[in-house]
Amino acid sequence: MLLTGFSLLTSLLYLAMLVIAVVALVFAVVAREDAYRAADKQTKPFWLIVLGITVVVNLVVPVLFLQLAGLVASIVFMVDVRPAIRQVSGGGRGGRRGGGSSSDGPYGPYNGGR
């Protein structure tokens, strides 16, 4: 009974690592090449190779150490690279979330000192 539960838990963890890797790979594919350079991050081919290898390792090679290394790469992409690319690209979904203009400052719209 205990081994069955542990097996189920590890299977769910492997599935979660695979899902995170696939989602990161999809985001890497969708992003524009010039956004990587503008955000001063590694190139798009670099991230496509790293995340592609991560997905393949998760699907084919059941080695926990390699899967954890891929998980770290996926998390770095999702937490560091993707937000930087979105910021450079205009944030997606029509720009800023609040619907403000490009002249807005951190505390609201800039009105030219009026």
Tab-separated table of N, CA and C in Angstrom:
chain	number	residue	atom	x	y	z
A	1	MET	N	0.828	-1.182	0.000
A	1	MET	CA	0.000	0.000	0.000
A	1	MET	C	0.872	1.245	0.000
A	2	LEU	N	1.892	1.272	0.846
A	2	LEU	CA	2.772	2.431	0.929
A	2	LEU	C	3.565	2.617	-0.357
A	3	LEU	N	4.043	1.524	-0.940
A	3	LEU	CA	4.795	1.615	-2.188
A	3	LEU	C	3.916	2.074	-3.342
A	4	THR	N	2.661	1.674	-3.334
A	4	THR	CA	1.733	2.114	-4.375
A	4	THR	C	1.516	3.619	-4.291
A	5	GLY	N	1.352	4.116	-3.091
A	5	GLY	CA	1.188	5.553	-2.898
A	5	GLY	C	2.430	6.333	-3.296
A	6	PHE	N	3.604	5.798	-2.965
A	6	PHE	CA	4.850	6.453	-3.345
A	6	PHE	C	5.025	6.444	-4.859
A	7	SER	N	4.665	5.335	-5.490
A	7	SER	CA	4.747	5.231	-6.945
A	7	SER	C	3.819	6.238	-7.614
A	8	LEU	N	2.634	6.399	-7.075
A	8	LEU	CA	1.684	7.378	-7.613
A	8	LEU	C	2.224	8.793	-7.447
A	9	LEU	N	2.807	9.076	-6.290
A	9	LEU	CA	3.366	10.406	-6.032
A	9	LEU	C	4.509	10.724	-6.992
A	10	THR	N	5.406	9.786	-7.184
A	10	THR	CA	6.523	10.025	-8.101
A	10	THR	C	6.036	10.153	-9.539
A	11	SER	N	5.032	9.397	-9.916
A	11	SER	CA	4.466	9.522	-11.261
A	11	SER	C	3.865	10.898	-11.468
A	12	LEU	N	3.180	11.409	-10.469
A	12	LEU	CA	2.608	12.756	-10.567
A	12	LEU	C	3.698	13.824	-10.624
A	13	LEU	N	4.780	13.629	-9.882
A	13	LEU	CA	5.895	14.581	-9.943
A	13	LEU	C	6.550	14.572	-11.316
A	14	TYR	N	6.750	13.389	-11.885
A	14	TYR	CA	7.321	13.290	-13.234
A	14	TYR	C	6.401	13.953	-14.256
A	15	LEU	N	5.114	13.744	-14.112
A	15	LEU	CA	4.150	14.371	-15.018
A	15	LEU	C	4.181	15.891	-14.884
A	16	ALA	N	4.260	16.389	-13.654
A	16	ALA	CA	4.320	17.830	-13.435
A	16	ALA	C	5.582	18.427	-14.056
A	17	MET	N	6.713	17.733	-13.918
A	17	MET	CA	7.958	18.223	-14.526
A	17	MET	C	7.843	18.245	-16.045
A	18	LEU	N	7.184	17.255	-16.614
A	18	LEU	CA	6.989	17.210	-18.059
A	18	LEU	C	6.083	18.359	-18.518
A	19	VAL	N	5.007	18.597	-17.799
A	19	VAL	CA	4.079	19.664	-18.164
A	19	VAL	C	4.771	21.027	-18.100
A	20	ILE	N	5.533	21.270	-17.058
A	20	ILE	CA	6.252	22.544	-16.934
A	20	ILE	C	7.232	22.709	-18.095
A	21	ALA	N	7.934	21.656	-18.459
A	21	ALA	CA	8.895	21.718	-19.562
A	21	ALA	C	8.195	21.982	-20.892
A	22	VAL	N	7.071	21.333	-21.130
A	22	VAL	CA	6.340	21.533	-22.380
A	22	VAL	C	5.783	22.953	-22.460
A	23	VAL	N	5.231	23.449	-21.371
A	23	VAL	CA	4.699	24.810	-21.353
A	23	VAL	C	5.818	25.824	-21.602
A	24	ALA	N	6.956	25.646	-20.962
A	24	ALA	CA	8.090	26.547	-21.172
A	24	ALA	C	8.555	26.481	-22.624
A	25	LEU	N	8.597	25.287	-23.204
A	25	LEU	CA	9.008	25.149	-24.600
A	25	LEU	C	8.031	25.857	-25.533
A	26	VAL	N	6.748	25.738	-25.268
A	26	VAL	CA	5.747	26.420	-26.102
A	26	VAL	C	5.924	27.934	-26.005
A	27	PHE	N	6.126	28.459	-24.799
A	27	PHE	CA	6.355	29.895	-24.651
A	27	PHE	C	7.630	30.330	-25.363
A	28	ALA	N	8.659	29.495	-25.329
A	28	ALA	CA	9.912	29.823	-26.009
A	28	ALA	C	9.725	29.841	-27.524
A	29	VAL	N	8.931	28.926	-28.045
A	29	VAL	CA	8.682	28.876	-29.484
A	29	VAL	C	7.885	30.088	-29.938
A	30	VAL	N	6.911	30.500	-29.147
A	30	VAL	CA	6.007	31.583	-29.540
A	30	VAL	C	6.690	32.957	-29.495
A	31	ALA	N	7.638	33.142	-28.608
A	31	ALA	CA	8.284	34.451	-28.447
A	31	ALA	C	9.118	34.800	-29.674
A	32	ARG	N	9.195	36.104	-29.951
A	32	ARG	CA	9.973	36.586	-31.096
A	32	ARG	C	11.463	36.512	-30.805
A	33	GLU	N	12.245	36.270	-31.853
A	33	GLU	CA	13.701	36.160	-31.720
A	33	GLU	C	14.312	37.461	-31.211
A	34	ASP	N	13.869	38.593	-31.734
A	34	ASP	CA	14.466	39.869	-31.342
A	34	ASP	C	14.147	40.243	-29.896
A	35	ALA	N	13.095	39.677	-29.339
A	35	ALA	CA	12.749	39.969	-27.945
A	35	ALA	C	13.797	39.412	-26.990
A	36	TYR	N	14.392	38.284	-27.333
A	36	TYR	CA	15.444	37.705	-26.497
A	36	TYR	C	16.651	38.640	-26.440
A	37	ARG	N	17.032	39.163	-27.617
A	37	ARG	CA	18.174	40.086	-27.658
A	37	ARG	C	17.847	41.384	-26.942
A	38	ALA	N	16.644	41.907	-27.154
A	38	ALA	CA	16.250	43.166	-26.518
A	38	ALA	C	16.180	43.031	-25.001
A	39	ALA	N	15.814	41.861	-24.512
A	39	ALA	CA	15.732	41.628	-23.067
A	39	ALA	C	17.088	41.251	-22.474
A	40	ASP	N	18.116	41.169	-23.322
A	40	ASP	CA	19.477	40.824	-22.908
A	40	ASP	C	19.509	39.447	-22.237
A	41	LYS	N	18.843	38.486	-22.882
A	41	LYS	CA	18.828	37.098	-22.413
A	41	LYS	C	19.522	36.227	-23.457
A	42	GLN	N	19.697	34.960	-23.163
A	42	GLN	CA	20.273	34.042	-24.134
A	42	GLN	C	19.392	34.028	-25.391
A	43	THR	N	19.934	33.538	-26.478
A	43	THR	CA	19.209	33.553	-27.745
A	43	THR	C	18.054	32.552	-27.752
A	44	LYS	N	17.153	32.746	-28.704
A	44	LYS	CA	16.015	31.845	-28.835
A	44	LYS	C	16.457	30.415	-29.145
A	45	PRO	N	17.416	30.209	-30.090
A	45	PRO	CA	17.856	28.825	-30.325
A	45	PRO	C	18.435	28.156	-29.073
A	46	PHE	N	19.137	28.902	-28.247
A	46	PHE	CA	19.675	28.342	-27.000
A	46	PHE	C	18.548	27.800	-26.140
A	47	TRP	N	17.513	28.603	-25.917
A	47	TRP	CA	16.413	28.170	-25.057
A	47	TRP	C	15.609	27.047	-25.701
A	48	LEU	N	15.460	27.082	-27.032
A	48	LEU	CA	14.746	25.994	-27.696
A	48	LEU	C	15.498	24.677	-27.540
A	49	ILE	N	16.815	24.715	-27.645
A	49	ILE	CA	17.616	23.492	-27.472
A	49	ILE	C	17.529	22.992	-26.030
A	50	VAL	N	17.731	23.894	-25.071
A	50	VAL	CA	17.711	23.490	-23.658
A	50	VAL	C	16.349	22.930	-23.271
A	51	LEU	N	15.288	23.638	-23.638
A	51	LEU	CA	13.951	23.181	-23.254
A	51	LEU	C	13.526	21.957	-24.063
A	52	GLY	N	13.967	21.853	-25.307
A	52	GLY	CA	13.678	20.661	-26.108
A	52	GLY	C	14.342	19.427	-25.528
A	53	ILE	N	15.603	19.573	-25.118
A	53	ILE	CA	16.300	18.461	-24.468
A	53	ILE	C	15.599	18.090	-23.162
A	54	THR	N	15.124	19.090	-22.451
A	54	THR	CA	14.399	18.832	-21.200
A	54	THR	C	13.150	17.993	-21.451
A	55	VAL	N	12.393	18.341	-22.482
A	55	VAL	CA	11.182	17.573	-22.795
A	55	VAL	C	11.549	16.143	-23.195
A	56	VAL	N	12.579	15.986	-24.028
A	56	VAL	CA	12.989	14.646	-24.464
A	56	VAL	C	13.459	13.814	-23.274
A	57	VAL	N	14.247	14.429	-22.391
A	57	VAL	CA	14.729	13.702	-21.206
A	57	VAL	C	13.549	13.265	-20.346
A	58	ASN	N	12.581	14.149	-20.171
A	58	ASN	CA	11.419	13.789	-19.353
A	58	ASN	C	10.598	12.662	-19.979
A	59	LEU	N	10.573	12.612	-21.294
A	59	LEU	CA	9.795	11.570	-21.966
A	59	LEU	C	10.545	10.250	-22.102
A	60	VAL	N	11.851	10.307	-22.356
A	60	VAL	CA	12.584	9.110	-22.753
A	60	VAL	C	13.495	8.569	-21.657
A	61	VAL	N	14.229	9.448	-20.986
A	61	VAL	CA	15.268	9.022	-20.046
A	61	VAL	C	14.783	9.233	-18.613
A	62	PRO	N	14.401	8.178	-17.921
A	62	PRO	CA	13.901	8.347	-16.549
A	62	PRO	C	15.029	8.459	-15.521
A	63	VAL	N	15.870	9.475	-15.689
A	63	VAL	CA	16.959	9.702	-14.745
A	63	VAL	C	16.620	10.963	-13.947
A	64	LEU	N	16.390	10.805	-12.674
A	64	LEU	CA	15.902	11.903	-11.848
A	64	LEU	C	16.842	13.098	-11.869
A	65	PHE	N	18.144	12.874	-11.846
A	65	PHE	CA	19.103	13.984	-11.844
A	65	PHE	C	18.939	14.838	-13.098
A	66	LEU	N	18.823	14.200	-14.259
A	66	LEU	CA	18.644	14.949	-15.502
A	66	LEU	C	17.296	15.658	-15.531
A	67	GLN	N	16.279	15.016	-15.009
A	67	GLN	CA	14.957	15.636	-14.969
A	67	GLN	C	14.947	16.848	-14.044
A	68	LEU	N	15.661	16.767	-12.926
A	68	LEU	CA	15.735	17.919	-12.022
A	68	LEU	C	16.518	19.068	-12.649
A	69	ALA	N	17.582	18.754	-13.393
A	69	ALA	CA	18.326	19.802	-14.098
A	69	ALA	C	17.423	20.479	-15.131
A	70	GLY	N	16.624	19.705	-15.830
A	70	GLY	CA	15.667	20.265	-16.781
A	70	GLY	C	14.593	21.090	-16.102
A	71	LEU	N	14.174	20.654	-14.926
A	71	LEU	CA	13.185	21.414	-14.168
A	71	LEU	C	13.748	22.783	-13.782
A	72	VAL	N	14.999	22.809	-13.371
A	72	VAL	CA	15.638	24.085	-13.028
A	72	VAL	C	15.687	24.997	-14.253
A	73	ALA	N	16.053	24.441	-15.405
A	73	ALA	CA	16.097	25.237	-16.636
A	73	ALA	C	14.709	25.766	-16.991
A	74	SER	N	13.694	24.943	-16.846
A	74	SER	CA	12.322	25.372	-17.145
A	74	SER	C	11.872	26.476	-16.202
A	75	ILE	N	12.197	26.332	-14.935
A	75	ILE	CA	11.809	27.349	-13.953
A	75	ILE	C	12.547	28.657	-14.216
A	76	VAL	N	13.835	28.582	-14.555
A	76	VAL	CA	14.588	29.795	-14.882
A	76	VAL	C	13.949	30.497	-16.068
A	77	PHE	N	13.567	29.731	-17.082
A	77	PHE	CA	12.916	30.348	-18.240
A	77	PHE	C	11.606	31.013	-17.845
A	78	MET	N	10.773	30.304	-17.089
A	78	MET	CA	9.447	30.830	-16.748
A	78	MET	C	9.510	32.017	-15.796
A	79	VAL	N	10.485	32.036	-14.895
A	79	VAL	CA	10.536	33.075	-13.863
A	79	VAL	C	11.390	34.266	-14.284
A	80	ASP	N	12.428	34.037	-15.079
A	80	ASP	CA	13.344	35.116	-15.434
A	80	ASP	C	13.217	35.555	-16.890
A	81	VAL	N	13.310	34.625	-17.806
A	81	VAL	CA	13.365	34.977	-19.227
A	81	VAL	C	12.002	35.396	-19.756
A	82	ARG	N	10.975	34.623	-19.492
A	82	ARG	CA	9.653	34.924	-20.039
A	82	ARG	C	9.126	36.292	-19.602
A	83	PRO	N	9.215	36.672	-18.322
A	83	PRO	CA	8.742	38.018	-17.964
A	83	PRO	C	9.543	39.127	-18.655
A	84	ALA	N	10.851	38.931	-18.819
A	84	ALA	CA	11.660	39.941	-19.494
A	84	ALA	C	11.261	40.065	-20.964
A	85	ILE	N	11.003	38.935	-21.594
A	85	ILE	CA	10.579	38.954	-22.993
A	85	ILE	C	9.210	39.599	-23.137
A	86	ARG	N	8.309	39.299	-22.236
A	86	ARG	CA	6.966	39.907	-22.283
A	86	ARG	C	7.036	41.405	-22.081
A	87	GLN	N	7.909	41.852	-21.193
A	87	GLN	CA	8.041	43.281	-20.943
A	87	GLN	C	8.571	43.990	-22.183
A	88	VAL	N	9.543	43.403	-22.844
A	88	VAL	CA	10.118	43.994	-24.050
A	88	VAL	C	9.122	43.947	-25.199
A	89	SER	N	8.345	42.875	-25.266
A	89	SER	CA	7.414	42.688	-26.375
A	89	SER	C	6.113	43.458	-26.209
A	90	GLY	N	5.939	44.159	-25.139
A	90	GLY	CA	4.700	44.901	-24.929
A	90	GLY	C	3.747	44.212	-23.990
A	91	GLY	N	4.166	43.145	-23.373
A	91	GLY	CA	3.363	42.496	-22.342
A	91	GLY	C	2.276	41.581	-22.841
A	92	GLY	N	2.072	41.492	-24.132
A	92	GLY	CA	1.022	40.613	-24.651
A	92	GLY	C	-0.353	41.155	-24.328
A	93	ARG	N	-1.354	40.628	-24.982
A	93	ARG	CA	-2.748	41.026	-24.777
A	93	ARG	C	-2.937	42.528	-24.890
A	94	GLY	N	-2.321	43.151	-25.860
A	94	GLY	CA	-2.569	44.563	-26.098
A	94	GLY	C	-1.800	45.493	-25.200
A	95	GLY	N	-0.691	45.100	-24.667
A	95	GLY	CA	0.128	46.020	-23.888
A	95	GLY	C	-0.016	45.812	-22.402
A	96	ARG	N	-0.024	46.930	-21.681
A	96	ARG	CA	-0.062	46.858	-20.227
A	96	ARG	C	-1.389	46.321	-19.727
A	97	ARG	N	-1.368	45.725	-18.581
A	97	ARG	CA	-2.584	45.112	-18.049
A	97	ARG	C	-3.619	46.140	-17.646
A	98	GLY	N	-3.158	47.267	-17.144
A	98	GLY	CA	-4.094	48.282	-16.691
A	98	GLY	C	-4.671	49.111	-17.806
A	99	GLY	N	-4.224	48.898	-19.032
A	99	GLY	CA	-4.749	49.655	-20.152
A	99	GLY	C	-4.157	51.044	-20.238
A	100	GLY	N	-3.062	51.321	-19.552
A	100	GLY	CA	-2.453	52.641	-19.577
A	100	GLY	C	-1.667	52.878	-20.847
A	101	SER	N	-1.214	54.105	-21.010
A	101	SER	CA	-0.451	54.435	-22.202
A	101	SER	C	1.036	54.305	-21.924
A	102	SER	N	1.831	54.493	-22.976
A	102	SER	CA	3.273	54.357	-22.828
A	102	SER	C	3.876	55.511	-22.042
A	103	SER	N	3.125	56.590	-21.851
A	103	SER	CA	3.653	57.729	-21.097
A	103	SER	C	3.317	57.654	-19.608
A	104	ASP	N	2.661	56.598	-19.197
A	104	ASP	CA	2.326	56.446	-17.786
A	104	ASP	C	3.576	56.182	-16.971
A	105	GLY	N	3.656	56.817	-15.816
A	105	GLY	CA	4.749	56.565	-14.897
A	105	GLY	C	4.354	55.528	-13.891
A	106	PRO	N	5.193	55.301	-12.883
A	106	PRO	CA	4.887	54.289	-11.891
A	106	PRO	C	3.709	54.657	-10.986
A	107	TYR	N	3.358	55.942	-10.926
A	107	TYR	CA	2.273	56.383	-10.060
A	107	TYR	C	1.094	56.926	-10.824
A	108	GLY	N	1.028	56.666	-12.114
A	108	GLY	CA	-0.102	57.110	-12.908
A	108	GLY	C	0.373	57.828	-14.158
A	109	PRO	N	-0.587	58.436	-14.879
A	109	PRO	CA	-0.228	59.084	-16.140
A	109	PRO	C	0.611	60.352	-15.925
A	110	TYR	N	1.531	60.561	-16.849
A	110	TYR	CA	2.325	61.787	-16.837
A	110	TYR	C	1.546	62.845	-17.608
A	111	ASN	N	1.274	63.969	-16.946
A	111	ASN	CA	0.463	64.996	-17.580
A	111	ASN	C	1.248	66.247	-17.952
A	112	GLY	N	2.549	66.171	-18.016
A	112	GLY	CA	3.356	67.300	-18.442
A	112	GLY	C	3.450	68.406	-17.407
A	113	GLY	N	3.271	68.119	-16.146
A	113	GLY	CA	3.395	69.120	-15.099
A	113	GLY	C	2.158	69.977	-14.897
A	114	ARG	N	1.042	69.592	-15.491
A	114	ARG	CA	-0.196	70.370	-15.322
A	114	ARG	C	-0.931	69.975	-14.099
